[in-house]
């Protein structure tokens, strides 16, 4: 008996394309996430090599294309049934992380001038690469650092280190997830705080808070084993911030040694743009939300009321369901295809009025963001609903039947009430006036 040959990658790609017709109507499979996450990669790669419109097409897809899908596709996509398994999810995350490390030096080399592309091509490449690293690779690394498998965890850790944001690995897991929506969390924006003020403090505060948590863990290990440590124990007593800092320094030095001063500057600017998008995401997803203090320094458990969710389908597929943020806080190790939105009509449930990428753009204009969000924050704090159910798309009205020959068509206008056409009635019919009365009333 011969084994069934493995399905070709192209065939899988075509299957994923056919599934696009069902986007928003069925629970998405991993291959649909892959299609949306990988779609800009060939364009960015070609843009890095040849310039031209390739990079700008990637920018158009990540911005305008996803916006159109979000508007047109049914939303939200159905939740996966509780307990659903997605064994291919980690394979996709590994593939995206490997793609990150392949794409990063190619992009930096091209930005440094090694491909000889035009100024417009370089600008398009910088924007496209920053969008992909900031919205897709970041979302993927975020998934990986929550995996128990050390290989997957380390992949995510090194993605963040390569973007000079290694401390996020500790600060996110040990500080943000524990203290979200409290004053102890540097990643939670307070009501009325602009993004620019938030960005000026959250990087340094998160760095210090994460370091303190890691050092407290090391101190506890030393206290538990005060004797002479073994080599393994010595290694475990090294603060992971040493890896974050030294690893980041080596990436900066490498960019300079390989691609010169232009590569050095391009790499730093690319990392800054990428980090800004990560901070924008954190800013939007917890803006103004607070947990009640039950005792000095103690707070109520984290619930769905402490994260802003977005229900749009296209951006969720591109960002590996990162906009389903409240369920991630409730189940940090749950794989991204299984993240749920649950009951959107629940009172006090924070739901963003637009997709996460759109809200991040609006956050750059503090007055507009505050006008849109502040009253929603106050409503959520009062336990009120801020969710507006999407209006179903109405089917086109059937075409009116053609009037029969000799029949006067009935024409309705906004200026006049509808009246039946004048029909001459024979005077010999005594019942006609009585029958006409209810007709007139109905009209």
GROMACS .gro file of C-alpha atoms in nm:
model
  443
    1UNK     CA    1   0.000   0.000   0.000
    2UNK     CA    2   0.153   0.328  -0.111
    3UNK     CA    3   0.145   0.628   0.117
    4UNK     CA    4  -0.056   0.930   0.015
    5UNK     CA    5   0.189   1.197  -0.107
    6UNK     CA    6   0.218   1.507   0.106
    7UNK     CA    7   0.009   1.796  -0.017
    8UNK     CA    8   0.220   2.050  -0.204
    9UNK     CA    9   0.265   2.396  -0.053
   10UNK     CA   10   0.111   2.553  -0.364
   11UNK     CA   11  -0.195   2.333  -0.324
   12UNK     CA   12  -0.225   2.443   0.038
   13UNK     CA   13  -0.193   2.802  -0.075
   14UNK     CA   14  -0.479   2.756  -0.322
   15UNK     CA   15  -0.693   2.594  -0.051
   16UNK     CA   16  -0.629   2.897   0.170
   17UNK     CA   17  -0.729   3.127  -0.115
   18UNK     CA   18  -1.058   2.943  -0.160
   19UNK     CA   19  -1.125   2.982   0.211
   20UNK     CA   20  -1.113   3.361   0.171
   21UNK     CA   21  -1.477   3.345   0.063
   22UNK     CA   22  -1.563   3.221   0.413
   23UNK     CA   23  -1.368   3.487   0.605
   24UNK     CA   24  -1.572   3.612   0.896
   25UNK     CA   25  -1.832   3.338   0.855
   26UNK     CA   26  -1.629   3.047   0.991
   27UNK     CA   27  -1.361   3.006   1.256
   28UNK     CA   28  -1.034   3.077   1.069
   29UNK     CA   29  -0.779   2.800   1.038
   30UNK     CA   30  -0.404   2.849   1.072
   31UNK     CA   31  -0.350   2.862   0.695
   32UNK     CA   32  -0.576   3.169   0.675
   33UNK     CA   33  -0.367   3.343   0.941
   34UNK     CA   34  -0.057   3.246   0.742
   35UNK     CA   35  -0.195   3.396   0.421
   36UNK     CA   36  -0.262   3.734   0.583
   37UNK     CA   37   0.062   3.744   0.786
   38UNK     CA   38   0.291   3.641   0.501
   39UNK     CA   39   0.119   3.838   0.222
   40UNK     CA   40   0.346   4.148   0.250
   41UNK     CA   41   0.672   3.950   0.279
   42UNK     CA   42   0.737   3.884  -0.093
   43UNK     CA   43   0.660   4.249  -0.170
   44UNK     CA   44   0.900   4.373   0.099
   45UNK     CA   45   1.169   4.131  -0.022
   46UNK     CA   46   1.129   4.246  -0.384
   47UNK     CA   47   1.120   4.608  -0.271
   48UNK     CA   48   1.449   4.561  -0.085
   49UNK     CA   49   1.614   4.413  -0.396
   50UNK     CA   50   1.463   4.616  -0.679
   51UNK     CA   51   1.282   4.914  -0.525
   52UNK     CA   52   1.001   5.048  -0.739
   53UNK     CA   53   0.641   4.997  -0.637
   54UNK     CA   54   0.690   4.667  -0.453
   55UNK     CA   55   0.737   4.821  -0.108
   56UNK     CA   56   0.454   5.068  -0.162
   57UNK     CA   57   0.225   4.778  -0.257
   58UNK     CA   58   0.316   4.617   0.076
   59UNK     CA   59   0.233   4.944   0.254
   60UNK     CA   60  -0.097   4.961   0.066
   61UNK     CA   61  -0.190   4.606   0.166
   62UNK     CA   62  -0.106   4.647   0.537
   63UNK     CA   63  -0.294   4.977   0.559
   64UNK     CA   64  -0.564   5.023   0.293
   65UNK     CA   65  -0.608   4.657   0.200
   66UNK     CA   66  -0.662   4.539   0.557
   67UNK     CA   67  -0.888   4.838   0.625
   68UNK     CA   68  -1.109   4.737   0.332
   69UNK     CA   69  -1.121   4.374   0.448
   70UNK     CA   70  -1.214   4.492   0.798
   71UNK     CA   71  -1.500   4.698   0.655
   72UNK     CA   72  -1.629   4.440   0.409
   73UNK     CA   73  -1.584   4.107   0.586
   74UNK     CA   74  -1.843   3.991   0.840
   75UNK     CA   75  -1.737   4.066   1.195
   76UNK     CA   76  -1.651   3.926   1.431
   77UNK     CA   77  -1.537   3.585   1.306
   78UNK     CA   78  -1.690   3.302   1.510
   79UNK     CA   79  -1.499   3.188   1.818
   80UNK     CA   80  -1.327   2.852   1.810
   81UNK     CA   81  -1.508   2.595   2.026
   82UNK     CA   82  -1.366   2.562   2.376
   83UNK     CA   83  -1.080   2.312   2.382
   84UNK     CA   84  -1.005   2.333   2.008
   85UNK     CA   85  -0.652   2.229   1.916
   86UNK     CA   86  -0.443   2.403   1.653
   87UNK     CA   87  -0.122   2.199   1.620
   88UNK     CA   88  -0.003   2.401   1.321
   89UNK     CA   89  -0.013   2.732   1.514
   90UNK     CA   90   0.337   2.693   1.659
   91UNK     CA   91   0.474   2.594   1.317
   92UNK     CA   92   0.342   2.917   1.169
   93UNK     CA   93   0.493   3.116   1.458
   94UNK     CA   94   0.830   2.948   1.403
   95UNK     CA   95   0.814   3.020   1.030
   96UNK     CA   96   0.732   3.386   1.092
   97UNK     CA   97   1.020   3.419   1.341
   98UNK     CA   98   1.267   3.265   1.094
   99UNK     CA   99   1.134   3.497   0.823
  100UNK     CA  100   1.196   3.789   1.059
  101UNK     CA  101   1.566   3.702   1.091
  102UNK     CA  102   1.604   3.651   0.716
  103UNK     CA  103   1.424   3.972   0.622
  104UNK     CA  104   1.584   4.204   0.879
  105UNK     CA  105   1.943   4.209   0.740
  106UNK     CA  106   1.816   4.225   0.381
  107UNK     CA  107   1.605   4.529   0.463
  108UNK     CA  108   1.884   4.704   0.656
  109UNK     CA  109   2.132   4.640   0.374
  110UNK     CA  110   1.892   4.787   0.120
  111UNK     CA  111   1.816   5.088   0.340
  112UNK     CA  112   2.193   5.143   0.369
  113UNK     CA  113   2.216   5.176  -0.009
  114UNK     CA  114   2.357   4.838  -0.106
  115UNK     CA  115   2.073   4.765  -0.350
  116UNK     CA  116   2.091   5.106  -0.515
  117UNK     CA  117   1.717   5.169  -0.500
  118UNK     CA  118   1.567   5.517  -0.534
  119UNK     CA  119   1.483   5.756  -0.253
  120UNK     CA  120   1.110   5.683  -0.289
  121UNK     CA  121   1.185   5.313  -0.293
  122UNK     CA  122   1.392   5.348   0.024
  123UNK     CA  123   1.114   5.544   0.196
  124UNK     CA  124   0.855   5.284   0.096
  125UNK     CA  125   1.080   5.003   0.217
  126UNK     CA  126   1.134   5.169   0.556
  127UNK     CA  127   0.759   5.214   0.607
  128UNK     CA  128   0.665   4.868   0.481
  129UNK     CA  129   0.930   4.689   0.688
  130UNK     CA  130   0.846   4.886   1.002
  131UNK     CA  131   0.477   4.801   0.959
  132UNK     CA  132   0.548   4.430   0.915
  133UNK     CA  133   0.798   4.411   1.202
  134UNK     CA  134   0.577   4.624   1.428
  135UNK     CA  135   0.237   4.472   1.362
  136UNK     CA  136   0.301   4.114   1.250
  137UNK     CA  137   0.643   4.005   1.374
  138UNK     CA  138   0.579   4.176   1.708
  139UNK     CA  139   0.242   4.001   1.747
  140UNK     CA  140   0.412   3.670   1.666
  141UNK     CA  141   0.698   3.724   1.912
  142UNK     CA  142   0.438   3.811   2.174
  143UNK     CA  143   0.281   3.468   2.116
  144UNK     CA  144   0.615   3.290   2.137
  145UNK     CA  145   0.726   3.438   2.471
  146UNK     CA  146   0.416   3.286   2.629
  147UNK     CA  147   0.504   2.934   2.513
  148UNK     CA  148   0.629   2.677   2.765
  149UNK     CA  149   0.856   2.520   2.500
  150UNK     CA  150   1.198   2.680   2.555
  151UNK     CA  151   1.287   2.674   2.184
  152UNK     CA  152   0.974   2.868   2.094
  153UNK     CA  153   1.023   3.103   2.387
  154UNK     CA  154   1.382   3.176   2.284
  155UNK     CA  155   1.273   3.246   1.926
  156UNK     CA  156   1.035   3.512   2.050
  157UNK     CA  157   1.294   3.649   2.292
  158UNK     CA  158   1.551   3.697   2.018
  159UNK     CA  159   1.299   3.863   1.788
  160UNK     CA  160   1.251   4.129   2.056
  161UNK     CA  161   1.626   4.154   2.120
  162UNK     CA  162   1.685   4.208   1.747
  163UNK     CA  163   1.447   4.506   1.766
  164UNK     CA  164   1.628   4.643   2.076
  165UNK     CA  165   1.321   4.572   2.288
  166UNK     CA  166   1.443   4.265   2.474
  167UNK     CA  167   1.329   4.389   2.817
  168UNK     CA  168   0.969   4.348   2.695
  169UNK     CA  169   1.011   3.971   2.738
  170UNK     CA  170   1.034   4.015   3.116
  171UNK     CA  171   0.830   4.331   3.163
  172UNK     CA  172   0.534   4.195   2.968
  173UNK     CA  173   0.510   3.859   3.143
  174UNK     CA  174   0.614   3.951   3.496
  175UNK     CA  175   0.480   4.306   3.529
  176UNK     CA  176   0.210   4.377   3.273
  177UNK     CA  177   0.017   4.051   3.308
  178UNK     CA  178   0.028   4.070   3.686
  179UNK     CA  179  -0.043   4.440   3.737
  180UNK     CA  180  -0.244   4.540   3.428
  181UNK     CA  181  -0.495   4.820   3.486
  182UNK     CA  182  -0.329   4.925   3.812
  183UNK     CA  183  -0.080   5.206   3.894
  184UNK     CA  184   0.195   4.941   3.918
  185UNK     CA  185   0.179   4.868   3.545
  186UNK     CA  186   0.382   5.108   3.329
  187UNK     CA  187   0.212   4.969   3.016
  188UNK     CA  188  -0.139   5.083   3.120
  189UNK     CA  189  -0.224   5.434   3.002
  190UNK     CA  190  -0.434   5.644   3.238
  191UNK     CA  191  -0.749   5.828   3.133
  192UNK     CA  192  -0.654   6.155   2.964
  193UNK     CA  193  -0.290   6.058   2.911
  194UNK     CA  194  -0.176   6.124   2.555
  195UNK     CA  195   0.021   5.867   2.360
  196UNK     CA  196   0.320   6.100   2.342
  197UNK     CA  197   0.336   6.137   2.719
  198UNK     CA  198   0.282   5.763   2.756
  199UNK     CA  199   0.562   5.679   2.510
  200UNK     CA  200   0.804   5.910   2.690
  201UNK     CA  201   0.772   5.714   3.014
  202UNK     CA  202   0.661   5.356   2.939
  203UNK     CA  203   0.990   5.236   2.782
  204UNK     CA  204   1.211   5.331   3.076
  205UNK     CA  205   0.956   5.243   3.344
  206UNK     CA  206   0.890   4.900   3.192
  207UNK     CA  207   1.265   4.839   3.162
  208UNK     CA  208   1.319   4.913   3.532
  209UNK     CA  209   1.009   4.724   3.651
  210UNK     CA  210   1.101   4.413   3.453
  211UNK     CA  211   1.458   4.421   3.583
  212UNK     CA  212   1.335   4.448   3.943
  213UNK     CA  213   1.104   4.147   3.897
  214UNK     CA  214   1.382   3.933   3.747
  215UNK     CA  215   1.622   4.033   4.023
  216UNK     CA  216   1.363   3.945   4.288
  217UNK     CA  217   1.333   3.597   4.135
  218UNK     CA  218   1.713   3.555   4.146
  219UNK     CA  219   1.728   3.674   4.507
  220UNK     CA  220   1.462   3.419   4.599
  221UNK     CA  221   1.669   3.142   4.436
  222UNK     CA  222   1.978   3.244   4.630
  223UNK     CA  223   1.783   3.253   4.953
  224UNK     CA  224   1.637   2.908   4.886
  225UNK     CA  225   1.985   2.761   4.812
  226UNK     CA  226   2.238   2.957   5.020
  227UNK     CA  227   2.516   2.702   4.977
  228UNK     CA  228   2.786   2.693   4.713
  229UNK     CA  229   2.602   2.704   4.377
  230UNK     CA  230   2.661   2.460   4.096
  231UNK     CA  231   2.747   2.584   3.748
  232UNK     CA  232   2.383   2.552   3.642
  233UNK     CA  233   2.270   2.749   3.949
  234UNK     CA  234   2.528   3.019   3.872
  235UNK     CA  235   2.389   3.051   3.521
  236UNK     CA  236   2.034   3.070   3.656
  237UNK     CA  237   2.143   3.356   3.880
  238UNK     CA  238   2.243   3.572   3.584
  239UNK     CA  239   1.975   3.833   3.522
  240UNK     CA  240   1.830   3.783   3.170
  241UNK     CA  241   1.872   4.157   3.120
  242UNK     CA  242   2.237   4.082   3.049
  243UNK     CA  243   2.124   3.893   2.740
  244UNK     CA  244   1.877   4.163   2.642
  245UNK     CA  245   2.134   4.442   2.664
  246UNK     CA  246   2.439   4.262   2.525
  247UNK     CA  247   2.233   4.099   2.251
  248UNK     CA  248   2.093   4.435   2.146
  249UNK     CA  249   2.441   4.588   2.147
  250UNK     CA  250   2.568   4.313   1.919
  251UNK     CA  251   2.283   4.372   1.674
  252UNK     CA  252   2.371   4.743   1.663
  253UNK     CA  253   2.742   4.671   1.620
  254UNK     CA  254   2.663   4.411   1.355
  255UNK     CA  255   2.454   4.659   1.155
  256UNK     CA  256   2.742   4.906   1.165
  257UNK     CA  257   3.015   4.654   1.079
  258UNK     CA  258   2.821   4.491   0.796
  259UNK     CA  259   2.651   4.792   0.641
  260UNK     CA  260   2.848   5.095   0.759
  261UNK     CA  261   2.722   5.413   0.920
  262UNK     CA  262   2.417   5.419   0.693
  263UNK     CA  263   2.327   5.068   0.805
  264UNK     CA  264   2.382   5.167   1.169
  265UNK     CA  265   2.147   5.467   1.139
  266UNK     CA  266   1.889   5.278   0.931
  267UNK     CA  267   1.875   4.994   1.182
  268UNK     CA  268   1.822   5.229   1.476
  269UNK     CA  269   1.548   5.420   1.295
  270UNK     CA  270   1.376   5.097   1.188
  271UNK     CA  271   1.379   4.973   1.549
  272UNK     CA  272   1.238   5.305   1.673
  273UNK     CA  273   0.946   5.286   1.429
  274UNK     CA  274   0.881   4.924   1.524
  275UNK     CA  275   0.891   4.994   1.897
  276UNK     CA  276   0.651   5.287   1.852
  277UNK     CA  277   0.391   5.050   1.707
  278UNK     CA  278   0.432   4.809   1.997
  279UNK     CA  279   0.380   5.094   2.244
  280UNK     CA  280   0.080   5.218   2.045
  281UNK     CA  281  -0.077   4.875   2.074
  282UNK     CA  282  -0.028   4.863   2.452
  283UNK     CA  283  -0.152   5.221   2.484
  284UNK     CA  284  -0.479   5.154   2.301
  285UNK     CA  285  -0.555   4.812   2.446
  286UNK     CA  286  -0.566   4.926   2.810
  287UNK     CA  287  -0.633   5.298   2.785
  288UNK     CA  288  -0.811   5.432   3.093
  289UNK     CA  289  -0.914   5.093   3.233
  290UNK     CA  290  -0.871   5.030   3.606
  291UNK     CA  291  -0.911   4.742   3.847
  292UNK     CA  292  -1.080   4.810   4.178
  293UNK     CA  293  -0.852   4.809   4.480
  294UNK     CA  294  -0.988   4.556   4.731
  295UNK     CA  295  -0.718   4.617   4.995
  296UNK     CA  296  -0.403   4.831   5.009
  297UNK     CA  297  -0.192   4.710   4.716
  298UNK     CA  298  -0.440   4.436   4.623
  299UNK     CA  299  -0.680   4.447   4.330
  300UNK     CA  300  -0.974   4.257   4.189
  301UNK     CA  301  -0.891   3.973   3.945
  302UNK     CA  302  -0.830   4.061   3.581
  303UNK     CA  303  -1.143   4.022   3.370
  304UNK     CA  304  -1.263   4.109   3.021
  305UNK     CA  305  -1.340   4.458   3.155
  306UNK     CA  306  -0.969   4.542   3.171
  307UNK     CA  307  -0.870   4.518   2.803
  308UNK     CA  308  -1.007   4.684   2.491
  309UNK     CA  309  -1.096   4.426   2.225
  310UNK     CA  310  -1.141   4.487   1.853
  311UNK     CA  311  -1.383   4.275   1.649
  312UNK     CA  312  -1.259   4.340   1.293
  313UNK     CA  313  -1.169   4.027   1.098
  314UNK     CA  314  -0.891   4.125   0.857
  315UNK     CA  315  -0.660   4.294   1.107
  316UNK     CA  316  -0.714   4.007   1.352
  317UNK     CA  317  -0.597   3.758   1.089
  318UNK     CA  318  -0.294   3.967   1.000
  319UNK     CA  319  -0.198   4.022   1.366
  320UNK     CA  320  -0.260   3.663   1.483
  321UNK     CA  321  -0.570   3.757   1.683
  322UNK     CA  322  -0.377   4.012   1.892
  323UNK     CA  323  -0.689   4.238   1.895
  324UNK     CA  324  -0.868   3.968   2.100
  325UNK     CA  325  -0.669   4.092   2.394
  326UNK     CA  326  -0.891   4.027   2.694
  327UNK     CA  327  -0.898   3.651   2.633
  328UNK     CA  328  -0.519   3.653   2.605
  329UNK     CA  329  -0.499   3.806   2.954
  330UNK     CA  330  -0.742   3.545   3.083
  331UNK     CA  331  -0.552   3.259   2.912
  332UNK     CA  332  -0.194   3.373   2.831
  333UNK     CA  333  -0.086   3.034   2.696
  334UNK     CA  334  -0.391   2.982   2.475
  335UNK     CA  335  -0.283   2.960   2.108
  336UNK     CA  336  -0.389   3.259   1.900
  337UNK     CA  337  -0.642   3.078   1.673
  338UNK     CA  338  -0.834   2.971   1.986
  339UNK     CA  339  -0.866   3.319   2.140
  340UNK     CA  340  -1.231   3.410   2.195
  341UNK     CA  341  -1.436   3.728   2.208
  342UNK     CA  342  -1.728   3.577   2.399
  343UNK     CA  343  -2.035   3.787   2.475
  344UNK     CA  344  -1.979   4.128   2.320
  345UNK     CA  345  -2.307   4.263   2.460
  346UNK     CA  346  -2.199   4.207   2.819
  347UNK     CA  347  -2.241   4.523   3.025
  348UNK     CA  348  -1.914   4.702   3.092
  349UNK     CA  349  -1.733   4.519   2.812
  350UNK     CA  350  -1.466   4.740   2.648
  351UNK     CA  351  -1.498   4.718   2.268
  352UNK     CA  352  -1.302   4.954   2.043
  353UNK     CA  353  -1.507   5.155   1.793
  354UNK     CA  354  -1.261   5.077   1.512
  355UNK     CA  355  -0.990   4.822   1.438
  356UNK     CA  356  -0.668   4.820   1.640
  357UNK     CA  357  -0.452   4.965   1.355
  358UNK     CA  358  -0.702   5.248   1.299
  359UNK     CA  359  -0.716   5.326   1.670
  360UNK     CA  360  -0.335   5.329   1.684
  361UNK     CA  361  -0.329   5.588   1.406
  362UNK     CA  362  -0.588   5.800   1.586
  363UNK     CA  363  -0.383   5.781   1.905
  364UNK     CA  364  -0.116   5.988   1.730
  365UNK     CA  365  -0.362   6.280   1.744
  366UNK     CA  366  -0.443   6.304   2.118
  367UNK     CA  367  -0.743   6.537   2.085
  368UNK     CA  368  -0.918   6.310   1.836
  369UNK     CA  369  -0.840   5.998   2.036
  370UNK     CA  370  -0.967   6.152   2.360
  371UNK     CA  371  -1.287   6.273   2.192
  372UNK     CA  372  -1.352   5.920   2.069
  373UNK     CA  373  -1.246   5.722   2.376
  374UNK     CA  374  -1.285   5.917   2.701
  375UNK     CA  375  -1.664   5.893   2.721
  376UNK     CA  376  -1.638   5.522   2.639
  377UNK     CA  377  -1.393   5.472   2.925
  378UNK     CA  378  -1.634   5.640   3.168
  379UNK     CA  379  -1.921   5.429   3.037
  380UNK     CA  380  -1.722   5.107   3.087
  381UNK     CA  381  -1.633   5.211   3.441
  382UNK     CA  382  -2.006   5.251   3.511
  383UNK     CA  383  -2.072   4.904   3.375
  384UNK     CA  384  -2.248   5.028   3.063
  385UNK     CA  385  -2.228   4.874   2.717
  386UNK     CA  386  -2.026   5.052   2.447
  387UNK     CA  387  -2.069   4.786   2.181
  388UNK     CA  388  -2.255   4.876   1.865
  389UNK     CA  389  -2.363   4.566   1.678
  390UNK     CA  390  -2.263   4.579   1.310
  391UNK     CA  391  -2.559   4.646   1.085
  392UNK     CA  392  -2.638   4.354   0.855
  393UNK     CA  393  -2.592   4.421   0.488
  394UNK     CA  394  -2.934   4.449   0.327
  395UNK     CA  395  -3.006   4.251   0.012
  396UNK     CA  396  -3.088   4.468  -0.290
  397UNK     CA  397  -3.460   4.529  -0.333
  398UNK     CA  398  -3.623   4.322  -0.608
  399UNK     CA  399  -3.688   4.507  -0.932
  400UNK     CA  400  -4.043   4.636  -0.968
  401UNK     CA  401  -4.265   4.447  -1.213
  402UNK     CA  402  -4.332   4.617  -1.543
  403UNK     CA  403  -4.689   4.758  -1.559
  404UNK     CA  404  -4.928   4.588  -1.795
  405UNK     CA  405  -5.018   4.762  -2.117
  406UNK     CA  406  -5.270   5.038  -2.056
  407UNK     CA  407  -5.210   5.037  -1.676
  408UNK     CA  408  -5.093   5.358  -1.506
  409UNK     CA  409  -4.781   5.298  -1.295
  410UNK     CA  410  -4.784   5.408  -0.928
  411UNK     CA  411  -4.509   5.665  -0.867
  412UNK     CA  412  -4.405   5.758  -0.511
  413UNK     CA  413  -4.218   6.077  -0.427
  414UNK     CA  414  -4.095   6.229  -0.102
  415UNK     CA  415  -4.303   6.542  -0.162
  416UNK     CA  416  -4.645   6.385  -0.186
  417UNK     CA  417  -4.824   6.107   0.002
  418UNK     CA  418  -4.903   5.795  -0.194
  419UNK     CA  419  -5.249   5.800  -0.345
  420UNK     CA  420  -5.426   5.548  -0.559
  421UNK     CA  421  -5.477   5.656  -0.922
  422UNK     CA  422  -5.814   5.808  -1.001
  423UNK     CA  423  -6.054   5.548  -1.130
  424UNK     CA  424  -6.395   5.637  -1.265
  425UNK     CA  425  -6.670   5.441  -1.087
  426UNK     CA  426  -7.010   5.377  -1.235
  427UNK     CA  427  -7.277   5.566  -1.037
  428UNK     CA  428  -7.502   5.258  -1.032
  429UNK     CA  429  -7.289   5.076  -0.771
  430UNK     CA  430  -7.422   5.174  -0.425
  431UNK     CA  431  -7.154   4.986  -0.230
  432UNK     CA  432  -6.864   5.171  -0.396
  433UNK     CA  433  -6.847   5.472  -0.153
  434UNK     CA  434  -6.845   5.244   0.153
  435UNK     CA  435  -6.575   5.024   0.006
  436UNK     CA  436  -6.363   5.325  -0.094
  437UNK     CA  437  -6.362   5.465   0.262
  438UNK     CA  438  -6.133   5.201   0.419
  439UNK     CA  439  -5.909   5.215   0.110
  440UNK     CA  440  -5.863   5.587   0.160
  441UNK     CA  441  -5.790   5.539   0.527
  442UNK     CA  442  -5.531   5.277   0.447
  443UNK     CA  443  -5.366   5.508   0.199
   0.00000   0.00000   0.00000
